[in-house]
């Protein structure tokens, strides 16, 4: 299960284009639990990530004006 959790974390970081935070971890655990019901198939992990709040509720990339203001 540790391998599946690590794989899920890495795939999720790639999917949401940022490092995972503490508030992402319950979603990661839920994805792993859901994948366990399907014998840990890669497709069940990917579906879990795509259906997660972290993936679905991503904000758009900040434009150049916002990036300049943050400096």
Coordinates of N, CA and C in Angstrom, one line a residue:
X1 N 0.8 -1.2 0.0 CA 0.0 0.0 0.0 C 0.9 1.3 0.0
X2 N 2.1 1.2 0.5 CA 3.0 2.4 0.5 C 3.4 2.8 -0.9
X3 N 3.6 1.8 -1.7 CA 3.9 2.1 -3.1 C 2.8 2.8 -3.8
X4 N 1.6 2.3 -3.6 CA 0.4 2.9 -4.2 C 0.2 4.3 -3.7
X5 N 0.4 4.5 -2.5 CA 0.2 5.8 -1.9 C 1.3 6.8 -2.5
X6 N 2.5 6.3 -2.6 CA 3.6 7.2 -3.2 C 3.3 7.5 -4.6
X7 N 2.8 6.5 -5.4 CA 2.5 6.7 -6.8 C 1.4 7.6 -6.9
X8 N 0.3 7.5 -6.1 CA -0.8 8.4 -6.1 C -0.4 9.8 -5.8
X9 N 0.5 10.0 -4.8 CA 1.0 11.4 -4.5 C 1.7 12.0 -5.7
X10 N 2.6 11.2 -6.3 CA 3.4 11.7 -7.4 C 2.5 12.1 -8.6
X11 N 1.6 11.2 -8.9 CA 0.6 11.4 -10.1 C -0.2 12.7 -9.8
X12 N -0.7 12.8 -8.5 CA -1.5 13.9 -8.2 C -0.7 15.2 -8.3
X13 N 0.5 15.2 -7.8 CA 1.4 16.4 -7.9 C 1.5 16.8 -9.4
X14 N 1.7 15.8 -10.3 CA 1.9 16.1 -11.7 C 0.5 16.7 -12.3
X15 N -0.6 16.1 -11.8 CA -1.9 16.5 -12.4 C -2.3 17.9 -12.0
X16 N -2.0 18.3 -10.7 CA -2.4 19.6 -10.2 C -1.3 20.6 -10.4
X17 N -0.1 20.2 -10.8 CA 1.0 21.1 -11.1 C 1.4 21.9 -9.9
X18 N 1.5 21.2 -8.7 CA 2.0 21.8 -7.5 C 2.3 20.7 -6.5
X19 N 3.1 21.1 -5.5 CA 3.4 20.1 -4.4 C 2.1 19.9 -3.6
X20 N 2.0 18.7 -3.0 CA 0.8 18.4 -2.2 C 1.0 19.1 -0.9
X21 N -0.1 19.5 -0.3 CA -0.2 20.2 1.0 C -0.9 19.2 1.9
X22 N -0.9 19.6 3.2 CA -1.6 18.8 4.2 C -3.1 18.5 3.9
X23 N -3.7 19.5 3.3 CA -5.1 19.4 3.0 C -5.4 18.5 1.8
X24 N -4.4 18.1 1.1 CA -4.6 17.2 0.0 C -4.5 15.7 0.4
X25 N -3.9 15.5 1.6 CA -3.7 14.1 2.0 C -4.9 13.3 2.3
X26 N -6.0 13.9 2.8 CA -7.2 13.0 2.9 C -7.8 12.6 1.5
X27 N -7.6 13.4 0.5 CA -8.0 13.0 -0.8 C -7.1 11.9 -1.4
X28 N -5.8 12.0 -1.1 CA -4.9 10.9 -1.5 C -5.3 9.6 -0.9
X29 N -5.6 9.6 0.4 CA -6.0 8.4 1.1 C -7.3 7.8 0.6
X30 N -8.2 8.7 0.3 CA -9.5 8.3 -0.3 C -9.3 7.6 -1.7
X31 N -8.4 8.2 -2.5 CA -8.1 7.6 -3.8 C -7.5 6.3 -3.6
X32 N -6.6 6.1 -2.7 CA -5.9 4.8 -2.5 C -7.0 3.8 -2.0
X33 N -7.8 4.2 -1.1 CA -8.9 3.3 -0.6 C -9.8 2.9 -1.8
X34 N -10.2 3.8 -2.6 CA -11.0 3.5 -3.8 C -10.3 2.6 -4.8
X35 N -9.0 2.8 -4.9 CA -8.2 1.9 -5.8 C -8.1 0.5 -5.3
X36 N -8.1 0.4 -4.0 CA -8.0 -1.0 -3.3 C -9.2 -1.8 -3.7
X37 N -10.4 -1.2 -3.9 CA -11.6 -1.9 -4.2 C -11.5 -2.5 -5.6
X38 N -10.6 -1.9 -6.5 CA -10.4 -2.3 -7.9 C -9.1 -2.9 -8.1
X39 N -8.5 -3.5 -7.0 CA -7.2 -4.2 -7.1 C -6.1 -3.3 -7.5
X40 N -6.2 -2.1 -7.1 CA -5.1 -1.1 -7.3 C -4.7 -0.9 -8.8
X41 N -5.7 -0.9 -9.6 CA -5.4 -0.7 -11.1 C -5.0 0.8 -11.3
X42 N -4.2 1.0 -12.3 CA -3.7 2.4 -12.6 C -4.9 3.2 -13.0
X43 N -5.8 2.6 -13.7 CA -7.0 3.4 -14.2 C -7.9 3.9 -13.0
X44 N -8.0 3.1 -12.0 CA -8.7 3.5 -10.8 C -8.1 4.6 -10.1
X45 N -6.7 4.6 -10.0 CA -6.0 5.7 -9.4 C -6.2 7.0 -10.2
X46 N -6.0 6.9 -11.5 CA -6.1 8.1 -12.4 C -7.6 8.6 -12.3
X47 N -8.6 7.8 -12.3 CA -9.9 8.3 -12.2 C -10.2 8.9 -10.8
X48 N -9.6 8.4 -9.8 CA -9.7 9.0 -8.5 C -9.1 10.4 -8.4
X49 N -7.9 10.6 -9.1 CA -7.3 11.9 -9.1 C -8.1 12.8 -9.9
X50 N -8.6 12.4 -11.1 CA -9.4 13.3 -12.0 C -10.7 13.7 -11.3
X51 N -11.3 12.9 -10.5 CA -12.5 13.2 -9.8 C -12.3 13.9 -8.4
X52 N -11.0 14.1 -8.0 CA -10.7 14.8 -6.8 C -11.0 16.3 -6.8
X53 N -11.3 16.8 -5.7 CA -11.5 18.3 -5.6 C -10.3 19.1 -6.0
X54 N -9.1 18.6 -5.6 CA -7.9 19.3 -5.9 C -7.7 19.4 -7.4
X55 N -8.0 18.4 -8.1 CA -7.9 18.4 -9.6 C -9.0 19.3 -10.2
X56 N -10.2 19.1 -9.8 CA -11.4 19.7 -10.4 C -11.5 21.2 -10.1
X57 N -11.0 21.6 -9.0 CA -11.2 23.0 -8.6 C -9.9 23.8 -8.6
X58 N -9.1 23.5 -9.6 CA -7.8 24.2 -9.8 C -8.2 25.6 -10.3
X59 N -7.4 26.6 -9.9 CA -7.6 27.9 -10.4 C -6.8 28.0 -11.7
X60 N -7.1 29.0 -12.5 CA -6.2 29.2 -13.7 C -4.9 29.7 -13.4
X61 N -3.9 29.5 -14.3 CA -2.6 30.0 -14.1 C -2.7 31.6 -14.0
X62 N -2.0 32.2 -13.1 CA -2.0 33.6 -13.0 C -1.4 34.2 -14.3
X63 N -2.0 35.3 -14.8 CA -1.5 36.0 -15.9 C -0.2 36.8 -15.6
X64 N 0.4 37.4 -16.6 CA 1.7 38.1 -16.4 C 1.5 39.3 -15.5
X65 N 0.3 39.9 -15.5 CA 0.1 41.1 -14.6 C 0.1 40.6 -13.1
X66 N -0.6 39.5 -12.8 CA -0.7 39.0 -11.5 C 0.7 38.6 -11.0
X67 N 1.4 37.9 -11.9 CA 2.8 37.4 -11.5 C 3.7 38.6 -11.2
X68 N 3.6 39.7 -12.0 CA 4.4 40.9 -11.7 C 4.0 41.6 -10.4
X69 N 2.7 41.6 -10.1 CA 2.3 42.2 -8.8 C 2.8 41.4 -7.6
X70 N 3.0 40.1 -7.8 CA 3.4 39.3 -6.6 C 4.8 39.5 -6.3
X71 N 5.6 40.1 -7.1 CA 7.1 40.2 -6.9 C 7.3 41.3 -5.9

